[in-house]
């Protein structure tokens, strides 16, 4: 489990680093585009397509990092008020539901990725697969995080340990 956690942590940290780099790049591209429009009354025709791809990567890689760091939103106010057994059941249900959703999403992202083979954007000729690849990477990372969290919940929960004995 420690090796899996280290590999997942490194993979997600790389995604977080990439998200930070892309944020800086998007800001610089936007500054260049705005400057070009104001100073020369011209626009880069490819900027929208490049920005869209960069924002997809930024958002999805960033979301993987947020999920790994457990920074996602939780309605903990209500969950904390539940008895421990019900809270365990609710948390397991949420993880199982998330895993099921992510498996379906991963399947359809793979189908989309396959269908986009050989297709490009109209202006900048960016391969459309660059739009669906971050879906595959992010869904896989978030799926792995949820599996990890569910295993940790089961291994570290006193109620689960009591039920096993």
Short mmCIF file of N, CA, C and O in Angstrom, two decimals, residues 15 19 57-68 72 138 142:
data_model
loop_
_atom_site.label_atom_id
_atom_site.label_comp_id
_atom_site.label_asym_id
_atom_site.label_seq_id
_atom_site.Cartn_x
_atom_site.Cartn_y
_atom_site.Cartn_z
N UNK A 15 0.96 16.27 -11.65
CA UNK A 15 -0.21 16.93 -12.24
C UNK A 15 -0.42 18.31 -11.62
O UNK A 15 -0.76 19.27 -12.32
N UNK A 19 -0.34 21.80 -13.58
CA UNK A 19 -1.44 22.77 -13.48
C UNK A 19 -0.91 24.16 -13.17
O UNK A 19 -1.37 25.15 -13.74
N UNK A 57 -6.48 21.07 -19.34
CA UNK A 57 -5.40 20.41 -18.62
C UNK A 57 -5.22 21.01 -17.22
O UNK A 57 -5.06 20.29 -16.25
N UNK A 58 -5.27 22.32 -17.15
CA UNK A 58 -5.12 23.02 -15.88
C UNK A 58 -6.20 22.58 -14.89
O UNK A 58 -5.90 22.20 -13.76
N UNK A 59 -7.44 22.63 -15.31
CA UNK A 59 -8.55 22.31 -14.41
C UNK A 59 -8.54 20.84 -13.99
O UNK A 59 -8.68 20.53 -12.80
N UNK A 60 -8.36 19.95 -14.93
CA UNK A 60 -8.46 18.53 -14.60
C UNK A 60 -7.24 18.04 -13.82
O UNK A 60 -7.40 17.26 -12.87
N UNK A 61 -6.06 18.50 -14.17
CA UNK A 61 -4.88 18.12 -13.38
C UNK A 61 -4.95 18.73 -11.98
O UNK A 61 -4.59 18.09 -10.99
N UNK A 62 -5.42 19.95 -11.91
CA UNK A 62 -5.59 20.60 -10.61
C UNK A 62 -6.61 19.88 -9.74
O UNK A 62 -6.42 19.73 -8.53
N UNK A 63 -7.68 19.39 -10.37
CA UNK A 63 -8.71 18.68 -9.61
C UNK A 63 -8.17 17.37 -9.05
O UNK A 63 -8.51 16.98 -7.93
N UNK A 64 -7.31 16.70 -9.80
CA UNK A 64 -6.69 15.47 -9.29
C UNK A 64 -5.86 15.77 -8.04
O UNK A 64 -5.93 15.03 -7.05
N UNK A 65 -5.10 16.84 -8.09
CA UNK A 65 -4.27 17.22 -6.94
C UNK A 65 -5.14 17.59 -5.74
O UNK A 65 -4.86 17.19 -4.60
N UNK A 66 -6.21 18.33 -6.00
CA UNK A 66 -7.12 18.72 -4.91
C UNK A 66 -7.76 17.48 -4.27
O UNK A 66 -7.87 17.39 -3.05
N UNK A 67 -8.15 16.52 -5.10
CA UNK A 67 -8.75 15.29 -4.58
C UNK A 67 -7.75 14.52 -3.73
O UNK A 67 -8.08 14.06 -2.63
N UNK A 68 -6.53 14.38 -4.21
CA UNK A 68 -5.50 13.65 -3.46
C UNK A 68 -5.23 14.33 -2.12
O UNK A 68 -5.05 13.65 -1.11
N UNK A 72 -11.29 18.61 -1.54
CA UNK A 72 -12.61 18.76 -2.13
C UNK A 72 -13.65 19.07 -1.06
O UNK A 72 -13.44 18.85 0.13
N UNK A 138 -7.04 12.47 -15.44
CA UNK A 138 -7.69 12.95 -14.23
C UNK A 138 -8.65 11.91 -13.64
O UNK A 138 -8.63 11.65 -12.44
N UNK A 142 -8.22 10.32 -9.97
CA UNK A 142 -9.26 10.48 -8.95
C UNK A 142 -9.83 9.13 -8.54
O UNK A 142 -10.12 8.90 -7.36
#
